[in-house]
Amino acid sequence: MGAKGDMAVGKLWVISTAGFDGVGDLSSIWQEYDLDRFKEGMSTLFPNSGVSLEELFAEVMTGDVLGAFTHFLGGNIQGMAESVAGLKNVMIWLIVLGIVSALLTHFVEVFDKHQVADLSFYFLYLLLAAVLLKCFSQAALAAVETLENIVLFIQLLVPTYLMAVGVATGTTTVSASYQLMVLLIYGVETILIGMVIPLIYSYLMLSVVNGIWIEEKLTLLIELLEKGIGWILKAALGIVTGISVFQAVISPVIDSLKANALQKAISAIPGIGNAADGVVELVVGSAVVIKNSIGIVLLILLLILCAAPLLKIFLLALMLKGAAAFMGIVSDKRITACANHTGDAGMLLFRVTGTAMLLFLICLSIIAATTNRGF
């Protein structure tokens, strides 16, 4: 297990015999589990957060998970409010542009030459497309930044959690979990950021170009691209969930068999076997409590990390869909379709970001639930 693991086990003996007393005991095991990396990750990922990580961990250790979540959420609620400010003005401007385009198009149709009407339509269409692309670029930037932050989150904080899993279970589970995390990081960087995000950009650009023709010749291609992105996201969730479940069925059982064999051997020692067996149970139980507490803290931090950008992307996409619905009453169907497809592209960004978060949430949850050693 290594020097760090031996020191952690020794500290668990102190906690299991003396009991957990809150922040006082937490400070005594903080360095043994290398939880200072949590502070480094917090300062990188949550630079404006005023919440103490020690207090958050202590609340989780005492069983107040809901209090810890609301406490940390309260410290970041201002950033969430700032992320959605100004969306109302964008929606109003989009509706105004849609109404103006409808009025101008119907006004110039009174002339005999339809070239004037066509030129006015294309001018307003390009103007509206520029506004829509600007809105989408904000959502895309938030999505890519969130995906990169999720990868950075896993790289900074998960190794500490895996060390706690190793202390509570064994090396087989840690090795398999580490390989799965590396696979997830590679998948997010290569598939989601490298392939799916460019496909969403292509989806939006095809939607803009499609509005140039009255026949809307690219409609089927746009629908196929949207379905393809959905298939990729569903496949990613299914594959990761399947691998996590299959891994959870085998790896913890192997470590449990090794630990049970050692425990039986200790209990067979004449004179001190029963007492030693009880001590092992106390130590393992304490390790499981610390491991689960670190896992809960990780889940809370991951949810808070993704909450603000997910809310911003969702509201921006919802605003575009709402503006398209209002413009559809009076505007040209091509303008309405362009705004509606931009909202759909925003929803795809929301699904991509949410899928990346769910991949790691599922993986961490399965690891935490299947490595409790019967406690």
Coordinates of C-alpha atoms in Angstrom, one line a residue:
M1 CA 0.0 0.0 0.0
G2 CA 3.0 2.3 0.5
A3 CA 4.2 4.7 3.2
K4 CA 1.2 7.0 2.8
G5 CA -1.2 4.1 3.1
D6 CA 0.5 2.7 6.2
M7 CA 0.4 6.1 7.9
A8 CA -3.3 6.4 7.0
V9 CA -4.0 3.0 8.5
G10 CA -2.2 4.0 11.6
K11 CA -4.2 7.2 11.9
L12 CA -7.4 5.2 11.3
W13 CA -6.5 3.2 14.4
V14 CA -6.5 6.4 16.5
I15 CA -9.8 7.5 15.0
S16 CA -11.5 4.2 15.5
T17 CA -10.5 3.9 19.1
A18 CA -11.1 7.6 20.1
G19 CA -14.1 8.3 17.8
F20 CA -14.6 11.1 15.3
D21 CA -14.8 14.5 17.0
G22 CA -15.3 16.9 14.1
V23 CA -12.8 19.4 12.8
G24 CA -10.3 18.5 15.5
D25 CA -10.0 14.9 14.3
L26 CA -10.2 16.0 10.8
S27 CA -7.2 18.2 11.1
S28 CA -5.2 15.3 12.4
I29 CA -5.9 13.1 9.4
W30 CA -5.9 15.9 6.8
Q31 CA -2.3 15.5 5.8
E32 CA -2.3 11.7 6.1
Y33 CA -4.7 11.4 3.3
D34 CA -3.0 14.1 1.3
L35 CA -6.1 16.3 1.4
D36 CA -4.0 19.4 0.8
R37 CA -4.5 18.6 -2.9
F38 CA -8.1 19.3 -2.3
K39 CA -7.2 22.8 -1.3
E40 CA -5.1 23.3 -4.4
G41 CA -7.9 22.1 -6.6
M42 CA -10.4 24.3 -4.8
S43 CA -8.3 27.4 -5.3
T44 CA -7.9 26.5 -9.0
L45 CA -11.5 25.5 -9.8
F46 CA -13.4 27.8 -7.3
P47 CA -11.2 30.9 -7.1
N48 CA -14.0 33.1 -5.7
S49 CA -15.5 30.7 -3.2
G50 CA -15.3 31.7 0.4
V51 CA -16.3 28.2 1.7
S52 CA -13.9 26.4 3.9
L53 CA -13.1 22.9 2.6
E54 CA -12.4 21.7 6.1
E55 CA -15.8 22.7 7.3
L56 CA -17.5 21.1 4.3
F57 CA -15.6 17.9 4.9
A58 CA -16.5 18.0 8.6
E59 CA -20.2 18.4 7.9
V60 CA -20.1 15.4 5.5
M61 CA -18.2 13.3 8.1
T62 CA -20.9 14.0 10.7
G63 CA -23.7 13.0 8.2
D64 CA -25.0 16.4 7.3
V65 CA -24.8 16.0 3.6
L66 CA -27.7 18.3 2.7
G67 CA -26.3 21.0 5.0
A68 CA -22.9 20.7 3.3
F69 CA -24.4 21.0 -0.1
T70 CA -26.6 24.0 0.7
H71 CA -23.7 25.7 2.5
F72 CA -21.4 25.4 -0.5
L73 CA -24.2 26.2 -2.9
G74 CA -24.9 29.4 -1.0
G75 CA -21.3 30.5 -1.4
N76 CA -21.5 30.1 -5.2
I77 CA -25.1 31.3 -5.8
Q78 CA -23.9 34.8 -6.7
G79 CA -21.8 33.4 -9.6
M80 CA -24.8 31.5 -10.9
A81 CA -26.9 34.7 -10.8
E82 CA -24.3 36.6 -12.7
S83 CA -24.0 33.9 -15.4
V84 CA -27.7 34.4 -16.4
A85 CA -27.9 38.2 -16.2
G86 CA -28.6 40.0 -19.4
L87 CA -30.4 37.1 -21.2
K88 CA -33.7 39.0 -21.1
N89 CA -32.4 41.8 -23.2
V90 CA -31.1 39.4 -25.8
M91 CA -34.5 37.8 -26.1
I92 CA -36.2 41.2 -26.5
W93 CA -33.8 42.2 -29.3
L94 CA -34.3 39.0 -31.1
I95 CA -38.1 39.4 -31.0
V96 CA -37.7 43.0 -32.2
L97 CA -35.5 42.0 -35.1
G98 CA -38.0 39.3 -36.1
I99 CA -40.9 41.8 -36.1
V100 CA -38.9 44.4 -38.0
S101 CA -37.9 41.9 -40.6
A102 CA -41.6 40.9 -41.0
L103 CA -42.7 44.5 -41.3
L104 CA -40.0 45.4 -43.7
T105 CA -40.5 42.4 -45.9
H106 CA -44.3 43.0 -46.2
F107 CA -43.6 46.7 -46.9
V108 CA -41.2 46.3 -49.8
E109 CA -43.5 43.6 -51.4
V110 CA -45.7 46.5 -52.6
F111 CA -43.1 47.3 -55.2
D112 CA -43.2 45.5 -58.5
K113 CA -39.6 44.4 -58.4
H114 CA -39.1 41.6 -55.8
Q115 CA -35.4 42.1 -55.8
V116 CA -35.8 44.8 -53.2
A117 CA -37.8 42.4 -50.9
D118 CA -35.2 39.7 -51.4
L119 CA -32.3 42.0 -50.5
S120 CA -34.1 43.3 -47.4
F121 CA -34.8 39.8 -46.3
Y122 CA -31.2 38.6 -46.7
F123 CA -29.9 41.7 -45.0
L124 CA -32.1 41.2 -41.9
Y125 CA -31.5 37.4 -42.0
L126 CA -27.7 37.9 -41.9
L127 CA -28.1 40.5 -39.1
L128 CA -30.3 38.0 -37.1
A129 CA -27.9 35.2 -37.9
A130 CA -25.0 37.3 -36.5
V131 CA -26.8 37.9 -33.3
L132 CA -27.7 34.2 -33.0
L133 CA -24.1 33.1 -33.6
K134 CA -23.0 35.5 -31.0
C135 CA -25.4 34.0 -28.5
F136 CA -24.4 30.5 -29.4
S137 CA -20.7 31.3 -29.1
Q138 CA -21.2 32.3 -25.5
A139 CA -22.9 29.0 -24.8
A140 CA -20.3 27.1 -26.6
L141 CA -17.5 28.9 -24.8
A142 CA -19.2 28.0 -21.4
A143 CA -19.6 24.4 -22.5
V144 CA -16.0 23.9 -23.6
E145 CA -14.7 25.7 -20.5
T146 CA -16.9 23.4 -18.3
L147 CA -15.7 20.3 -20.0
E148 CA -12.1 21.3 -19.5
N149 CA -12.8 22.2 -15.8
I150 CA -14.4 18.7 -15.3
V151 CA -11.2 17.1 -16.7
L152 CA -9.0 19.3 -14.5
F153 CA -11.3 18.5 -11.5
I154 CA -10.7 14.7 -12.0
Q155 CA -7.0 15.1 -12.5
L156 CA -6.6 17.2 -9.3
L157 CA -9.0 15.6 -6.9
V158 CA -9.7 12.0 -7.8
P159 CA -6.2 10.6 -7.0
T160 CA -6.7 11.6 -3.4
Y161 CA -10.1 9.8 -3.4
L162 CA -8.6 6.7 -5.0
M163 CA -6.0 6.6 -2.2
A164 CA -8.8 6.5 0.3
V165 CA -10.5 3.8 -1.7
G166 CA -7.2 1.8 -1.6
V167 CA -7.0 2.1 2.2
A168 CA -10.6 1.0 2.6
T169 CA -10.5 -1.8 0.0
G170 CA -7.3 -2.7 -1.7
T171 CA -5.1 -2.2 -4.7
T172 CA -7.1 -4.2 -7.3
T173 CA -10.1 -1.8 -7.0
V174 CA -7.8 1.2 -7.1
S175 CA -6.0 0.0 -10.2
A176 CA -9.2 -0.7 -12.1
S177 CA -10.8 2.6 -11.0
Y178 CA -7.7 4.6 -12.1
Q179 CA -7.8 3.0 -15.5
L180 CA -11.5 3.8 -15.9
M181 CA -10.8 7.5 -14.9
V182 CA -8.0 7.7 -17.4
L183 CA -10.4 6.3 -20.1
L184 CA -13.1 8.8 -19.2
I185 CA -10.6 11.8 -19.3
Y186 CA -9.4 10.6 -22.7
G187 CA -13.0 10.1 -23.9
V188 CA -14.1 13.6 -22.8
E189 CA -11.1 15.3 -24.4
T190 CA -11.2 13.3 -27.6
I191 CA -14.8 12.5 -28.2
L192 CA -16.8 15.3 -26.5
I193 CA -14.4 18.2 -27.0
G194 CA -12.7 17.1 -30.1
M195 CA -15.6 15.6 -32.1
V196 CA -19.1 16.4 -30.7
I197 CA -18.5 20.1 -30.1
P198 CA -17.4 20.6 -33.7
L199 CA -20.4 18.6 -34.9
I200 CA -22.7 21.0 -33.0
Y201 CA -20.9 23.9 -34.7
S202 CA -21.5 22.2 -38.0
Y203 CA -25.2 21.7 -37.1
L204 CA -25.6 25.4 -36.4
M205 CA -23.8 26.6 -39.6
L206 CA -25.9 24.2 -41.8
S207 CA -29.0 25.5 -40.1
V208 CA -28.0 29.1 -41.0
V209 CA -27.1 28.2 -44.6
N210 CA -30.4 26.3 -44.9
G211 CA -32.4 29.4 -44.4
I212 CA -31.0 31.0 -47.6
W213 CA -33.1 28.7 -49.7
I214 CA -36.9 28.8 -49.6
E215 CA -36.9 25.0 -50.2
E216 CA -34.6 24.4 -47.1
K217 CA -32.6 21.8 -48.9
L218 CA -30.5 20.8 -45.9
T219 CA -33.3 19.9 -43.5
L220 CA -32.8 16.2 -43.7
L221 CA -29.0 16.5 -43.2
I222 CA -29.5 18.7 -40.2
E223 CA -31.9 16.2 -38.6
L224 CA -29.5 13.4 -39.3
L225 CA -26.6 15.3 -37.6
E226 CA -28.8 16.0 -34.6
K227 CA -29.7 12.4 -34.2
G228 CA -26.1 11.3 -34.6
I229 CA -25.0 13.6 -31.8
G230 CA -27.7 12.2 -29.6
W231 CA -26.6 8.6 -30.4
I232 CA -23.0 9.4 -29.5
L233 CA -24.1 10.8 -26.1
K234 CA -26.3 7.9 -25.3
A235 CA -23.6 5.4 -26.3
A236 CA -21.1 7.1 -24.1
L237 CA -23.5 6.9 -21.1
G238 CA -24.2 3.2 -21.8
I239 CA -20.6 2.2 -22.3
V240 CA -19.3 4.0 -19.2
T241 CA -22.2 2.7 -17.0
G242 CA -21.7 -0.9 -18.3
I243 CA -17.9 -0.8 -17.7
S244 CA -18.4 0.7 -14.2
V245 CA -20.9 -2.0 -13.2
F246 CA -18.9 -4.9 -14.6
Q247 CA -15.8 -3.5 -12.8
A248 CA -17.7 -3.1 -9.6
V249 CA -18.9 -6.7 -9.8
I250 CA -15.3 -8.1 -9.9
S251 CA -12.6 -5.8 -8.4
P252 CA -14.0 -5.1 -4.9
V253 CA -14.8 -8.8 -4.5
I254 CA -11.2 -9.7 -5.2
D255 CA -10.0 -7.2 -2.6
S256 CA -12.6 -8.4 -0.1
L257 CA -11.5 -12.0 -0.5
K258 CA -7.9 -11.0 0.2
A259 CA -8.9 -8.9 3.3
N260 CA -11.2 -11.6 4.6
A261 CA -8.4 -14.2 4.3
L262 CA -6.0 -11.9 6.3
Q263 CA -8.7 -11.2 8.9
K264 CA -9.4 -15.0 9.3
A265 CA -5.7 -15.6 9.8
I266 CA -5.4 -12.9 12.4
S267 CA -8.5 -14.2 14.3
A268 CA -7.0 -17.6 14.4
I269 CA -4.0 -16.4 16.5
P270 CA -4.5 -17.9 20.0
G271 CA -5.2 -15.5 22.8
I272 CA -5.3 -12.2 20.9
G273 CA -7.3 -13.4 17.8
N274 CA -10.7 -12.1 18.8
A275 CA -9.4 -8.8 20.0
A276 CA -7.3 -8.3 16.8
D277 CA -10.4 -9.2 14.7
G278 CA -12.4 -6.5 16.4
V279 CA -9.6 -4.0 15.9
V280 CA -9.5 -4.8 12.2
E281 CA -13.2 -4.2 11.9
L282 CA -12.9 -0.8 13.6
V283 CA -10.1 0.2 11.4
V284 CA -11.8 -0.9 8.2
G285 CA -15.1 0.8 9.2
S286 CA -13.3 4.1 9.9
A287 CA -11.6 3.8 6.5
V288 CA -14.9 3.3 4.8
V289 CA -16.4 6.3 6.5
I290 CA -13.5 8.5 5.4
K291 CA -13.6 7.1 1.9
N292 CA -17.3 7.7 1.6
S293 CA -17.0 11.2 3.0
I294 CA -14.3 12.2 0.5
G295 CA -16.5 10.7 -2.2
I296 CA -19.5 12.8 -1.1
V297 CA -17.4 15.9 -1.1
L298 CA -16.2 15.1 -4.6
L299 CA -19.8 14.7 -5.8
I300 CA -20.9 18.0 -4.2
L301 CA -17.9 19.9 -5.7
L302 CA -18.6 18.4 -9.2
L303 CA -22.2 19.4 -9.0
I304 CA -21.4 22.9 -8.0
L305 CA -18.7 23.2 -10.6
C306 CA -21.2 22.4 -13.4
A307 CA -24.3 24.0 -11.9
A308 CA -23.7 27.6 -13.0
P309 CA -22.6 26.9 -16.6
L310 CA -25.3 24.3 -17.1
L311 CA -27.9 26.8 -15.9
K312 CA -26.5 29.5 -18.2
I313 CA -26.5 27.2 -21.3
F314 CA -30.0 25.9 -20.6
L315 CA -31.5 29.4 -20.1
L316 CA -29.7 30.7 -23.2
A317 CA -31.1 27.8 -25.3
L318 CA -34.5 28.2 -23.7
M319 CA -34.4 31.9 -24.5
L320 CA -33.6 31.3 -28.1
K321 CA -36.4 28.7 -28.4
G322 CA -38.8 31.2 -26.8
A323 CA -37.8 34.0 -29.1
A324 CA -38.3 31.7 -32.1
A325 CA -41.8 30.8 -30.8
F326 CA -42.8 34.5 -30.6
M327 CA -41.1 35.4 -34.0
G328 CA -43.0 32.5 -35.6
I329 CA -46.3 34.5 -35.2
V330 CA -45.3 37.2 -37.7
S331 CA -41.8 36.5 -39.1
D332 CA -40.7 34.5 -42.1
K333 CA -40.5 30.8 -41.4
R334 CA -36.8 30.7 -42.4
I335 CA -36.0 33.3 -39.8
T336 CA -38.0 31.4 -37.2
A337 CA -36.4 28.1 -38.2
C338 CA -32.9 29.6 -37.9
A339 CA -33.6 30.9 -34.4
N340 CA -35.2 27.6 -33.4
H341 CA -32.3 25.5 -34.7
T342 CA -29.9 27.8 -32.8
G343 CA -31.9 27.0 -29.6
D344 CA -31.6 23.3 -30.5
A345 CA -27.8 23.7 -30.8
G346 CA -27.8 25.3 -27.4
M347 CA -29.7 22.3 -26.0
L348 CA -27.2 20.0 -27.6
L349 CA -24.4 21.9 -25.8
F350 CA -26.4 21.4 -22.6
R351 CA -26.7 17.7 -23.2
V352 CA -23.0 17.3 -24.0
T353 CA -22.0 19.2 -20.8
G354 CA -24.5 17.3 -18.7
T355 CA -23.4 14.0 -20.2
A356 CA -19.8 14.7 -19.2
M357 CA -20.8 15.5 -15.7
L358 CA -23.0 12.4 -15.5
L359 CA -20.2 10.1 -16.7
F360 CA -18.0 11.0 -13.7
L361 CA -21.0 11.1 -11.3
I362 CA -22.0 7.6 -12.3
C363 CA -18.4 6.3 -12.1
L364 CA -17.7 7.9 -8.6
S365 CA -21.1 6.8 -7.3
I366 CA -20.6 3.2 -8.3
I367 CA -17.1 3.1 -6.8
A368 CA -18.4 4.6 -3.6
A369 CA -21.4 2.2 -3.4
T370 CA -19.5 -1.0 -4.1
T371 CA -16.4 -0.5 -1.9
N372 CA -18.1 -0.4 1.5
R373 CA -16.9 -3.9 2.5
G374 CA -20.3 -4.8 3.9
F375 CA -20.7 -1.7 6.2

